[in-house]
XYZ file of C-alpha atoms in Angstrom:
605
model
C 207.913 218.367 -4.280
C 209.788 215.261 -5.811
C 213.262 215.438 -7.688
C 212.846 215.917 -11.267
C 215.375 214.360 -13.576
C 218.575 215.811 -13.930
C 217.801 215.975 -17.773
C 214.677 217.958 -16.750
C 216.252 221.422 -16.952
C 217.021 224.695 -18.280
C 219.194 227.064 -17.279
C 219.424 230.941 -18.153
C 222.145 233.176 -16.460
C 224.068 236.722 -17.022
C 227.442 235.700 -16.963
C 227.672 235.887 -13.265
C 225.238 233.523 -11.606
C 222.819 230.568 -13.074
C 219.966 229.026 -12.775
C 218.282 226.029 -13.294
C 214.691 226.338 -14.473
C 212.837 222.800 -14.180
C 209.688 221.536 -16.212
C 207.335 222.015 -13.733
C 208.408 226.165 -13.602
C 210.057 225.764 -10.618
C 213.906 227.474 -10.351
C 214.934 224.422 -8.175
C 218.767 225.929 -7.590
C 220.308 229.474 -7.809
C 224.037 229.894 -6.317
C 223.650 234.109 -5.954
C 224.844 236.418 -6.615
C 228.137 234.425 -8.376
C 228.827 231.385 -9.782
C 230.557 229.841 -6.132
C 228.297 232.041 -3.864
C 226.582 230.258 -1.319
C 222.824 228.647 -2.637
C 219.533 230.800 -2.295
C 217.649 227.362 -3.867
C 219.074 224.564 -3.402
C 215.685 222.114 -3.997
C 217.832 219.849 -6.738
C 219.443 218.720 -3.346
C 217.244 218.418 -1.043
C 213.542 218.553 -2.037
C 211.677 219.352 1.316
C 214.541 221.883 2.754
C 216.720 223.144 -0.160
C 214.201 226.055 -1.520
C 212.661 226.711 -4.901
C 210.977 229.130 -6.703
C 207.591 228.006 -8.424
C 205.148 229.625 -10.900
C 202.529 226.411 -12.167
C 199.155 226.950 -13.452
C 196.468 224.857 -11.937
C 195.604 223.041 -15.506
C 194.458 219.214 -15.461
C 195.929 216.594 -17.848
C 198.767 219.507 -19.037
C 201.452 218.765 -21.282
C 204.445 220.740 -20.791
C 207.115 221.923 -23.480
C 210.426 223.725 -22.927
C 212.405 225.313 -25.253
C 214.883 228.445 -25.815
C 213.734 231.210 -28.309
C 215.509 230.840 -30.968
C 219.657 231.893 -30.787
C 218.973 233.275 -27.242
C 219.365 231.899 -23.379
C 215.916 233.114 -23.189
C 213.651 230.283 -21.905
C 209.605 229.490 -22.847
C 207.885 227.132 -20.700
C 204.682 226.094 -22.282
C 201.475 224.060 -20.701
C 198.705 223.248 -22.436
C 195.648 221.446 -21.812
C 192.164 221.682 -22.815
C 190.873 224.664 -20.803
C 194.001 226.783 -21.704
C 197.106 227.188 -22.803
C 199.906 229.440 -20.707
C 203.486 230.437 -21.314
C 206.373 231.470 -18.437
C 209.249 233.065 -19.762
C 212.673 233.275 -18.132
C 215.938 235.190 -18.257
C 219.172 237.413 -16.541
C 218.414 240.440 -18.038
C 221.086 241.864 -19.719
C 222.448 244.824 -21.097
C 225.367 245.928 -23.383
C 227.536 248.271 -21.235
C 227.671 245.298 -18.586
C 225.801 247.309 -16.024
C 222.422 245.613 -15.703
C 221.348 244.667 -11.776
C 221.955 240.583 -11.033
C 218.231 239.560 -11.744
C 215.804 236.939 -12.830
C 212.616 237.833 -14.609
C 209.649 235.883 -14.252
C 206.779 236.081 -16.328
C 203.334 234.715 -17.031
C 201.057 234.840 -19.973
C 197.993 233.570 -21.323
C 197.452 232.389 -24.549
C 194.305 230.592 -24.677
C 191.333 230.516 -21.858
C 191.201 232.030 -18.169
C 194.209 229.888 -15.753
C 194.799 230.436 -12.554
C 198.234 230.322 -10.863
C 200.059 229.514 -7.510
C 203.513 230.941 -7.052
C 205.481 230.359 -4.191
C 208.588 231.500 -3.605
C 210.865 229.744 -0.468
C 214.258 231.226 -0.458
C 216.766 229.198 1.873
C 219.824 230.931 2.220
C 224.087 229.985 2.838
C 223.188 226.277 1.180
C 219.841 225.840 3.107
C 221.781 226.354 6.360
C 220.676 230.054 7.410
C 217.348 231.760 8.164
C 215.255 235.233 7.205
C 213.002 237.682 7.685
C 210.452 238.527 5.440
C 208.791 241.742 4.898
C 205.914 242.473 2.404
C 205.223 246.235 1.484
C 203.382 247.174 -2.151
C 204.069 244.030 -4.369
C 207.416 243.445 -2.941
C 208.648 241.130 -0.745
C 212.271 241.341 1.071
C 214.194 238.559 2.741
C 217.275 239.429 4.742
C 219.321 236.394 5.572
C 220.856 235.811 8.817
C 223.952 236.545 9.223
C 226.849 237.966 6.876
C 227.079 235.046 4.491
C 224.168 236.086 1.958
C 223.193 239.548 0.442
C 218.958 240.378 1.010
C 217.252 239.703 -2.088
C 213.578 241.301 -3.101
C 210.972 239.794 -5.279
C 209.227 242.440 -7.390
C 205.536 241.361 -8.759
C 202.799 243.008 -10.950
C 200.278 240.722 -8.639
C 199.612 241.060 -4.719
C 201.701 239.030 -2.435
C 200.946 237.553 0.621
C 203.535 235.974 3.487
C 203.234 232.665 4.877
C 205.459 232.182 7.743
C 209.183 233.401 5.858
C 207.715 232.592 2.613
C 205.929 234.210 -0.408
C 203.015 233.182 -2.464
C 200.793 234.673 -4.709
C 197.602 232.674 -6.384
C 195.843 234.912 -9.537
C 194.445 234.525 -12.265
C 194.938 235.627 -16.272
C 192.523 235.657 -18.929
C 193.765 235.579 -22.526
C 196.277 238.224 -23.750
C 197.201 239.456 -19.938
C 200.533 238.542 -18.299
C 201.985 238.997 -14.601
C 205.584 239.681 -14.363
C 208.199 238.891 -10.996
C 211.343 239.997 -10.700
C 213.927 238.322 -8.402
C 217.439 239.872 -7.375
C 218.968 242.874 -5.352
C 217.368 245.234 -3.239
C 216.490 248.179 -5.097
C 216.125 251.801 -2.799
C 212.715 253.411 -2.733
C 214.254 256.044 -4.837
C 214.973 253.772 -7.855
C 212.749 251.019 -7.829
C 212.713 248.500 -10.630
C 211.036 249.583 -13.962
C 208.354 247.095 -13.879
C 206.892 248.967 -16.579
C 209.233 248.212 -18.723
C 210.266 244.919 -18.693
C 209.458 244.244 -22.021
C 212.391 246.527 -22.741
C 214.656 244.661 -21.101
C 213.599 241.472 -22.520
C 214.037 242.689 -26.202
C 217.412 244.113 -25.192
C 218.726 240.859 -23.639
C 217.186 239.238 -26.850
C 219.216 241.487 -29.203
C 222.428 240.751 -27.198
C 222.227 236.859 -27.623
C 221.209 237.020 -30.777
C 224.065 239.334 -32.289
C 226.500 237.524 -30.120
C 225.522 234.037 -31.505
C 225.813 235.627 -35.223
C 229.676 235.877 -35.133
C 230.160 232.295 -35.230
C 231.691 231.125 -37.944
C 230.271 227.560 -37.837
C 227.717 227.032 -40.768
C 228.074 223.289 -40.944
C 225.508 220.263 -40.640
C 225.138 220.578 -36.887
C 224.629 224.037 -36.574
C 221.675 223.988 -34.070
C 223.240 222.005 -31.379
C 226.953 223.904 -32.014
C 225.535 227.167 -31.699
C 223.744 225.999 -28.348
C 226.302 224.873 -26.762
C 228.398 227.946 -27.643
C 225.405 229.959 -25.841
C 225.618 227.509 -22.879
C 229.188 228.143 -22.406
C 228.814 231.871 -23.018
C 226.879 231.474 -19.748
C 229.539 229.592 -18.178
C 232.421 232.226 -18.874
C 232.594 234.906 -16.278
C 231.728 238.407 -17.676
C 234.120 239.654 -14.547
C 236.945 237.534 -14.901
C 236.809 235.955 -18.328
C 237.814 232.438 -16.781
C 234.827 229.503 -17.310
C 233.411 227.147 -14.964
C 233.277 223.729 -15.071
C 229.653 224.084 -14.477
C 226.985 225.813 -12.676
C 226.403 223.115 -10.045
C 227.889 220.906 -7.154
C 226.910 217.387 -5.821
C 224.916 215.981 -8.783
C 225.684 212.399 -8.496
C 227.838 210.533 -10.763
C 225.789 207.615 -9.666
C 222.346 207.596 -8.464
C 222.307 206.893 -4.336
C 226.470 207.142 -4.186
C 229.438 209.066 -3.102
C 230.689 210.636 -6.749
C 228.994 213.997 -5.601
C 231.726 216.876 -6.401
C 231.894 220.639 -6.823
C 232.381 221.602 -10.541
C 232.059 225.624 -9.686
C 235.689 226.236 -10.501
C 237.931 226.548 -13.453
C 239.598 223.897 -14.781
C 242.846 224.179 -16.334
C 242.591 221.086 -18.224
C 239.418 222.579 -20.063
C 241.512 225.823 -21.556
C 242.832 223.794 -24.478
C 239.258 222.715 -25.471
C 238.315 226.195 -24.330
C 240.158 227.426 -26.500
C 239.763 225.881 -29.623
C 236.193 226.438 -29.250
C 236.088 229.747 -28.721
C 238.973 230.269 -31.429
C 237.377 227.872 -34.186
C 234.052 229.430 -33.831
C 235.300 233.188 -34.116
C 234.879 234.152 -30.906
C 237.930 236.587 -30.192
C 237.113 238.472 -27.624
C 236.206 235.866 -25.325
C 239.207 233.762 -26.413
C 240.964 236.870 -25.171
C 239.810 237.277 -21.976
C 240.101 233.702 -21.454
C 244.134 233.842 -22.384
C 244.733 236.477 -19.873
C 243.238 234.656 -17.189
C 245.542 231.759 -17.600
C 248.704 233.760 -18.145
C 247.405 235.125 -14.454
C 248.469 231.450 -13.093
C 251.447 231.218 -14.535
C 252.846 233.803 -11.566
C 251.467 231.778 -9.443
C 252.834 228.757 -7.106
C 250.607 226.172 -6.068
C 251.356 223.698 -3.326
C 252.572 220.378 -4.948
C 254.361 222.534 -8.626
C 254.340 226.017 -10.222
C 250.302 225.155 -11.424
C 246.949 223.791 -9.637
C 244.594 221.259 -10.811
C 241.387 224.242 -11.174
C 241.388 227.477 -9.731
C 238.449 229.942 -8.240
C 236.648 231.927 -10.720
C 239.177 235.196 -9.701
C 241.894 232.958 -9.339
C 241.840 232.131 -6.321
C 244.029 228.973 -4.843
C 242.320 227.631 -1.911
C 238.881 225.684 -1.953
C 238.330 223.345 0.760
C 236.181 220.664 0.512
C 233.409 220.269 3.486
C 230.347 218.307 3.589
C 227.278 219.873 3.706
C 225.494 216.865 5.895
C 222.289 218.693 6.906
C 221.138 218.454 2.794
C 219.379 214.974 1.614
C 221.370 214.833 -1.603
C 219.638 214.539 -5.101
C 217.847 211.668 -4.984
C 219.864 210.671 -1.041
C 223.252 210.612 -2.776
C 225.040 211.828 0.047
C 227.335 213.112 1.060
C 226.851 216.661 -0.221
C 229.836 218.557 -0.749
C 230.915 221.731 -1.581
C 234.849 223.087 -2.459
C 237.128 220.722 -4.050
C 239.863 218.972 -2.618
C 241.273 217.787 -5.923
C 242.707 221.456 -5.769
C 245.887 219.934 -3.613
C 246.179 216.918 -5.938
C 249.475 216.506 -8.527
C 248.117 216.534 -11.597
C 250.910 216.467 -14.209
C 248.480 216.937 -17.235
C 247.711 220.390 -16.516
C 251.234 221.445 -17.596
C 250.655 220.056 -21.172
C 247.372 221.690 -21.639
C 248.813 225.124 -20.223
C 251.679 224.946 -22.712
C 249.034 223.923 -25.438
C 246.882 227.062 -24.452
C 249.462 229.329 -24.266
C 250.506 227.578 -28.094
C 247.266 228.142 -29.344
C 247.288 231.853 -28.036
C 250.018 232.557 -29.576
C 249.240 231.062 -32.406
C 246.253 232.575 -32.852
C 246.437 235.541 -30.630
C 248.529 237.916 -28.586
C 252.014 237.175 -28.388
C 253.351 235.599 -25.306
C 255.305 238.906 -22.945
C 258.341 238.769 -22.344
C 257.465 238.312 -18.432
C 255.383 235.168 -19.820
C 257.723 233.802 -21.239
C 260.050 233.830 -18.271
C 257.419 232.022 -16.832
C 257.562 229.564 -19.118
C 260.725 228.648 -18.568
C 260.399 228.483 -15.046
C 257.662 226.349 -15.121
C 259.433 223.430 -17.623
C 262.572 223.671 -15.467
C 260.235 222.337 -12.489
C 258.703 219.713 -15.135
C 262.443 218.321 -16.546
C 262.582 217.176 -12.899
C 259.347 215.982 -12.367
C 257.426 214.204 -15.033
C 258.475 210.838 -13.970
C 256.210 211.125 -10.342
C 253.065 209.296 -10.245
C 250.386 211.691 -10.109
C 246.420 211.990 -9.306
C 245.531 211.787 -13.175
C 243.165 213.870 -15.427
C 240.484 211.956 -13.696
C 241.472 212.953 -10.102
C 241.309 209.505 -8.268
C 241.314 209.299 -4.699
C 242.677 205.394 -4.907
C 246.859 206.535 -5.055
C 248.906 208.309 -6.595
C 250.108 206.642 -10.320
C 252.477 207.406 -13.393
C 249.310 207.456 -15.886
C 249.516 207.519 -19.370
C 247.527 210.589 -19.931
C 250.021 212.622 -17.626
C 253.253 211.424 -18.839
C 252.113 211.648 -22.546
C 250.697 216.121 -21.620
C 254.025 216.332 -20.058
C 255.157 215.394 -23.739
C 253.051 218.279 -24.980
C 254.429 220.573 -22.621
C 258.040 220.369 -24.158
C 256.630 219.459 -27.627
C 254.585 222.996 -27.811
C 257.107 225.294 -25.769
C 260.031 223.841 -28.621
C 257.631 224.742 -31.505
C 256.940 228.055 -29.846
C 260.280 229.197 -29.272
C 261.636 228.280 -32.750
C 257.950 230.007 -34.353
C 258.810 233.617 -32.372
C 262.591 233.240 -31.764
C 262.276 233.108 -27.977
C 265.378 232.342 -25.949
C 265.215 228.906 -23.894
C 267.412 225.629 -23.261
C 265.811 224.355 -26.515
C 268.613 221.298 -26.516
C 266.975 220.493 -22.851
C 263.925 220.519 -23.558
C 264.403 218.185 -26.578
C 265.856 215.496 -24.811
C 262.956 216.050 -22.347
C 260.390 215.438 -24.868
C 261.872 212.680 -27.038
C 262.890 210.766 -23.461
C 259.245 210.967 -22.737
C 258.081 209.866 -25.745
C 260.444 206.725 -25.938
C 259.245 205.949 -22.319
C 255.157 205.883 -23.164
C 255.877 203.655 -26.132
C 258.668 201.419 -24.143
C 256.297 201.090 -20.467
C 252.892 201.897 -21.644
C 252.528 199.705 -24.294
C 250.847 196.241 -23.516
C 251.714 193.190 -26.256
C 249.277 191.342 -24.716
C 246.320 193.514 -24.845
C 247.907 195.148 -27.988
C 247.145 198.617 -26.688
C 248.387 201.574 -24.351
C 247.212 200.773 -21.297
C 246.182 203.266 -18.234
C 249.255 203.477 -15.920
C 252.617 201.839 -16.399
C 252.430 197.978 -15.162
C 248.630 197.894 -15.681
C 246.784 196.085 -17.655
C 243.790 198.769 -17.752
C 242.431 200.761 -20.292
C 241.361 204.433 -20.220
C 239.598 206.763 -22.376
C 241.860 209.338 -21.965
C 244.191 207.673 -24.280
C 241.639 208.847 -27.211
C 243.469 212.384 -26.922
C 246.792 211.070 -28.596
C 245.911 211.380 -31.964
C 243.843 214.727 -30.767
C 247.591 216.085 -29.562
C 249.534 214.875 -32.361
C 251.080 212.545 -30.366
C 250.753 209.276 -32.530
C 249.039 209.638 -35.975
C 245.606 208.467 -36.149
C 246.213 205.552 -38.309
C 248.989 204.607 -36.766
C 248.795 200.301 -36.471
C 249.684 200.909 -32.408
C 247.072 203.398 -32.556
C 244.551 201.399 -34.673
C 244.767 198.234 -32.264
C 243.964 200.291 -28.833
C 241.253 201.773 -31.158
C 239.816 197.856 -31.044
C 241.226 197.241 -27.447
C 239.030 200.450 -26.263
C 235.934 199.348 -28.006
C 235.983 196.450 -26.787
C 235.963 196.998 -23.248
C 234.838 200.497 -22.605
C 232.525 201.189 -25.709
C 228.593 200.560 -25.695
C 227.306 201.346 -29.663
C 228.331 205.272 -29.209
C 228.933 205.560 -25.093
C 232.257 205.188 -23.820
C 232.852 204.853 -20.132
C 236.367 206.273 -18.767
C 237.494 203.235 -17.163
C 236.184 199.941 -15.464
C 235.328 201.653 -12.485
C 233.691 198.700 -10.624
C 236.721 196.269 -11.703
C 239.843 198.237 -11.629
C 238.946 200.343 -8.717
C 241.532 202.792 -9.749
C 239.689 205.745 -8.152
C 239.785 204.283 -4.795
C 235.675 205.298 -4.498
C 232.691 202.469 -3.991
C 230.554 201.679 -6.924
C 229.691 202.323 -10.693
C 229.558 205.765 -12.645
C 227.753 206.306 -16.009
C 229.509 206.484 -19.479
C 231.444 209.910 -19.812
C 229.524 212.125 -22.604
C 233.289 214.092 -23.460
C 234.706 210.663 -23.597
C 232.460 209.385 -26.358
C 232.390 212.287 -28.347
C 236.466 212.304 -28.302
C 235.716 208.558 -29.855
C 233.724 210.094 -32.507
C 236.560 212.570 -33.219
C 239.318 209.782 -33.444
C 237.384 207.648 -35.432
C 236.806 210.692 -38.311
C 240.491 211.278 -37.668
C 241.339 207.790 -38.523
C 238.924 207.901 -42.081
C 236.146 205.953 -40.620
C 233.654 208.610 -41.545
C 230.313 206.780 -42.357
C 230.953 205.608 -39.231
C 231.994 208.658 -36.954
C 228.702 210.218 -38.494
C 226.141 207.993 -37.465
C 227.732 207.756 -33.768
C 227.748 211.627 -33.484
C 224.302 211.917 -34.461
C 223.364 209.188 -32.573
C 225.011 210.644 -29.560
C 223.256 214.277 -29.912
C 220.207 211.881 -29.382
C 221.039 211.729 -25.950
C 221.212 215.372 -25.168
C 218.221 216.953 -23.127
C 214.927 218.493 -24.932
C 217.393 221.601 -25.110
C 220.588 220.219 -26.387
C 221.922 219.934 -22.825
C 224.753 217.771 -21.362
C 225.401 217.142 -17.902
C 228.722 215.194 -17.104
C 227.735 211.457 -17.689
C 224.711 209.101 -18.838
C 223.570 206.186 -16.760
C 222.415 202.812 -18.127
C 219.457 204.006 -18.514
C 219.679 206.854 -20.493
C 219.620 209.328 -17.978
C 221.602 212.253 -17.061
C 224.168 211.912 -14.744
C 226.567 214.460 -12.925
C 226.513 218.194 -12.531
C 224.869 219.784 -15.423
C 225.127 221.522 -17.744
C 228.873 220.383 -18.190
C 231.152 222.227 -20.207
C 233.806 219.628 -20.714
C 230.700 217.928 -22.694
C 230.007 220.973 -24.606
C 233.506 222.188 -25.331
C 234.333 218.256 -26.773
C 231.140 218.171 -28.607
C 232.158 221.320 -30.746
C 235.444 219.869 -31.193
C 234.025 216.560 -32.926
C 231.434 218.549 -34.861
C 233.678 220.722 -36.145
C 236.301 218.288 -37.306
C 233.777 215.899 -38.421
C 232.299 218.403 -40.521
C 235.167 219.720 -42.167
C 236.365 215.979 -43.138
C 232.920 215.210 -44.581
C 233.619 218.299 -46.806
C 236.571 217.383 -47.782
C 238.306 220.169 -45.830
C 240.883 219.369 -43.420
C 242.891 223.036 -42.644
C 241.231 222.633 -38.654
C 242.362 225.219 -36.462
C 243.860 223.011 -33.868
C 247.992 222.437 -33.061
C-alpha cells in the first residue's frame, strides 16, 4: 500500500463510530466502537503497520468513481474498465429505534462481465499497538485483541474465508447480476447470528432514514447539493448517545505535509456550538439542536482547571484528555509525531465564554428556556469573567508560542456580557445587569483604543502587534462592528492583502510571525475563507462574495468534503472531514443566499 490523498475519501458512520472509505475500496481507518475509541485501522497513518480493510477487483486500466446515493451517507464505489464493470457499496446500518448492532456492511456487485476479487482484511488493534488471534469457522472470521483495551470484532461473509497468519482474505469471483456481501462489527452468539439474508433490508432501511432525515431541511436555496451534504456529514459527526459533535472523525492528519501540526480533533469543541447551532437551527433541525443545547448546559456545572469552562470536552463530557505520542506509527505521509488526546484541553482560552453565552442566546432564543439552575450558572460564570478578561490567553487558535491578550478573545469576552444583558432584559432574569454593562462597554472601548493599528489601518492580532488574523472576520459575524463600518472596511483591505490568495485565506503568517510557537508553514484555513465570503456579502459586495463561494466549493473533494486546510497545491490538508469547515460553509451559503434574494431576516443574534 501507498498513502492516498487526504482528499481521496469517503466516510459513512452510525452516529457512533466512522470510517473512512478510500478510492481504491480500502477502509484505511476505523476508531471502534466510538468516535475516541482506540483504532482497529489505522493505514491513513502508517501504511505498512496501521491496518486496512480492502475489497479491489483485479480489472486492468480501471477508472474508479465515488459517490453517495443520493440524500444518504450511503457510499458507491464504482470501477470500470473494459472487461467489466463492478460496484462496492458501503454503510453503518441503521435503524429507527436506535438499536441496530455497531456495523459496517460491505458489498460487491457485478454489473457488467465476470471480475474477480481479493479482499483482505488486517485488523490492528489499540492504535496498531496490540495483537490477535484469529479464528475462522463457517464464513466468519473472529479476532480477539490482546488485552482489555479493544472489544473482539467478527467479519461475516457470503464467500469462503481463508487465514493467513492473523489475517483474512478471500479471492472470488462474480459474474453479472451476483453480489458477495461482508459484514464487519461485534461478535454475534451462535444463537443470533447476523441476518445475512437480509441485508438488503437493512440497506433500504438505513436508506429511508437518511433520506427522511435530510427532507426536514429547510434550505431550498442555490447551493442546495453541497448544504444538504454537509448537513449529512455533520449528522455523522453528532453523537446519537450524547448529542455533543466532534470536531472530526480523525487525529494526526497533518496540517503540513512532513511536519509537527498533527493534533487530535475527536473531541467537542466549545467554540463550534455557536456555528453548531445556527446550523442546525437555520436548517430546521430541532431535535438535534436540542440535544446539542443540553449537552452544553451539562458544562456549565462544571469547573475546569484554568476558569468555570474548558477549551473542548470528551464526547460524554468528560474533562481530561492527555496528549501522548503514539511514536511506533510512521505518520501520514512521515509527519510525525503522531498524537493522540489533546493538550489544548488545559489551555486559557477566553473565547469559549463568548460563544457559550452566544449558544445559550441562541437557545433561548430559539429554544428551551434557560432553568433557573442555568441561569445561576450564568451568573457564576461572568462573575469569574468581570475579573478575568484582561489575561492573555492561548487564543481560538490554541498556540503553543505564549500566552497573549488576542483580539479574538477580548472581543468573545464582549459577547459574553453583550448576550447575557440582552438575555436577561428578553426573559426578565435577575443579574447585576449595571455590572455587566460596564463590563461590556469597558471591553469594547479597550479593542478599539489597543487593538487598533493607524499604521496598518486595521485591528491587528494581539494588543502591541502589528499582525493580522483571520479571526477578526467574526466581528461583523457577532455584531460587534457593522459590516460597513470604515474601521471595518480598511482591515477588510489590510486582510486581503496579506492573508488572502483569490478566495483562500490563511489564519495568520505562520512562517513570519511565529505566533504559534511551532516550526514551519500550514495551508490556508477552509472556515477562514468561507467566513471572508460571509463578510464580504455582509458588507454588499455580492457579485463578488458569489463568485468566491462558488469558486471555493471547487475545492471540496469529489464528495463535497472538507478536511481542515488546503495546501498550495490544492490539496487537502488536516483531519478530515472537518466540521468547523462544514458548519462555516452553511453559514455563508445561507446568508449569501438570502441577500441575493433580497431577504435578510437570518436567523443569527
Amino acid at each position: 500500500m501507498s498513502f492516498q490523498p487526504i482528499e481521496n475519501y469517503g466516510v459513512i458512520g452510525n452516529m457512533q463510530s466512522i470510517a473512512l472509505v478510500g478510492m481504491d475500496g480500502s477502509i484505511d481507518f476505523l476508531c471502534y466502537p466510538d468516535f475516541d475509541s482506540p483504532t482497529v485501522f489505522a493505514a491513513l497513518l502508517d501504511d505498512k503497520n496501521g491496518g486496512f480493510f480492502q475489497i479491489q477487483p483485479r480489472l486492468t486500466n480501471v477508472r474508479v468513481r465515488q459517490l453517495y446515493l443520493p440524500d444518504t451517507n450511503i457510499l458507491l464505489t464504482r470501477f470500470l474498465a473494459d472487461e467489466g464493470v463492478a460496484e462496492l457499496t458501503d454503510y453503518m446500518p441503521i435503524e429507527r429505534d436506535g438499536k441496530q448492532p455497531n456495523e459496517i456492511v460491505r458489498t460487491v456487485s457485478v454489473i457488467r462481465g465476470n471480475v474477480h476479487f481479493e479482499m483482505r482484511c488486517r485488523p490492528r488493534f489499540n492504535y496498531a499497538s496490540s495483537g490477535h488471534r484469529t479464528e475462522i469457522l463457517d464464513r466468519c472470521a473472529t479476532f480477539f485483541p490482546a488485552g482489555d483495551a479493544c472489544m473482539p470484532m467478527s467479519l461475516y461473509s457470503t464467500v469462503d474465508l481463508k487465514q493467513e497468519s492473523q489475517d483474512v482474505a478471500s479471492g472470488f469471483s462474480l459474474r453479472a447480476g451476483e453480489t458477495a456481501t461482508f459484514l464487519l462489527g461485534q461478535v454475534h452468539t451462535k444463537e443470533q447470528p447476523p441476518e445475512m439474508e437480509v441485508i438488503s433490508r437493512r440497506f433500504h432501511r438505513t436508506a429511508h432514514f437518511w433520506k427522511t432525515w435530510i427532507a426536514k431541511s429547510n434550505y431550498k436555496g442555490r447551493w442546495r447539493e453541497m448544504v444538504n451534504r454537509s448537513a449529512l456529514m455533520l449528522k455523522l459527526l453528532i453523537s446519537r448517545k450524547y448529542g455533543s459533535l466532534i470536531a472530526a472523525p480523525t487525529f494526526s492528519l497533518p496540517e503540513n505535509i512532513g511536519g509537527v501540526r498533527n493534533w487530535d480533533y475527536r473531541y467537542t469543541w466549545l467554540r463550534d456550538g455557536t456555528f453548531t447551532l445556527y446550523a442546525l437551527i437555520r436548517l430546521g433541525f430541532v431535535e438535534e439542536a436540542e440535544a446539542f443545547i443540553d449537552w452544553l448546559k451539562g458544562r456549565l456545572g462544571d469547573d475546569a482547571q484554568r476558569g468555570p469552562l474548558q477549551v473542548m470536552y470528551g464526547i460524554d463530557g468528560r474533562q481530561k484528555l492527555d496528549e501522548i505520542t503514539l511514536d511506533h506509527l510512521s505518520g501520514y505521509e512521515n509527519s510525525r509525531p503522531v498524537r493522540i488526546g489533546n493538550a489544548a484541553y488545559e489551555q486559557l482560552q477566553l473565547d469559549i465564554y463568548g460563544e457559550m453565552m452566544d449558544s445559550i442566546y441562541l437557545a433561548n432564543k430559539y429554544g428551551h428556556s434557560v432553568t433557573h439552575a442555568g441561569w445561576q450558572d450564568v451568573n457564576r460564570i461572568l462573575e469569574w469573567l468581570g475579573k478575568n478578561w484582561q489575561r492573555p490567553d492561548q487564543g481560538i487558535w490554541e498556540v503553543r508560542g505564549g500566552a497573549k491578550e488576542f483580539l479574538h478573545s477580548r472581543m468573545m469576552c464582549w459577547v459574553a456580557f453583550d448576550r447575557a444583558l440582552r438575555l436577561a432584559l428578553k426573559r426578565s432574569l435577575a443579574g447585576p445587569l449595571d455590572v455587566w454593562r460596564r463590563t461590556r462597554d469597558e471591553i469594547r472601548n479597550d479593542i478599539f483604543t489597543n487593538f487598533w493599528s493607524d499604521e496598518l489601518q486595521s485591528f491587528v492580532q494581539f494588543k502591541g502587534s502589528k499582525d493580522l488574523d483571520a479571526s477578526v472576520l467574526l466581528m461583523p459575524m457577532m455584531r460587534f462592528i457593522s459590516p460597513v463600518d470604515p474601521m471595518w472596511l480598511s482591515t477588510m483591505k489590510a486582510i486581503e492583502k496579506r492573508l488572502v490568495e483569490d478566495t483562500l485565506v490563511y489564519r495568520y503568517d505562520a512562517e513570519r510571525t511565529h505566533v504559534d510557537g511551532l516550526p514551519g508553514a500550514e495551508g490556508s484555513f477552509t472556515a477562514c475563507s468561507f467566513w471572508y465570503v460571509e463578510c464580504l456579502a455582509r458588507a454588499g459586495n455580492l457579485e463578488k462574495a458569489q463568485l468566491l463561494f462558488e469558486k471555493l466549493l471547487g475545492y471540496a473533494n469529489h464528495l463535497g468534503l472538507y478536511s481542515e486546510e488546503l495546501g498550495l497545491n490544492g490539496r487537502h490538508l488536516g483531519n478530515f472531514p472537518q466540521a468547523f469547515t462544514h458548519l462555516s460553509l452553511i453559514s455563508a451559503a445561507t446568508y449569501l443566499d438570502r441577500a441575493l434574494s433580497g431577504t435578510n431576516n437570518e436567523v443569527w443574534r
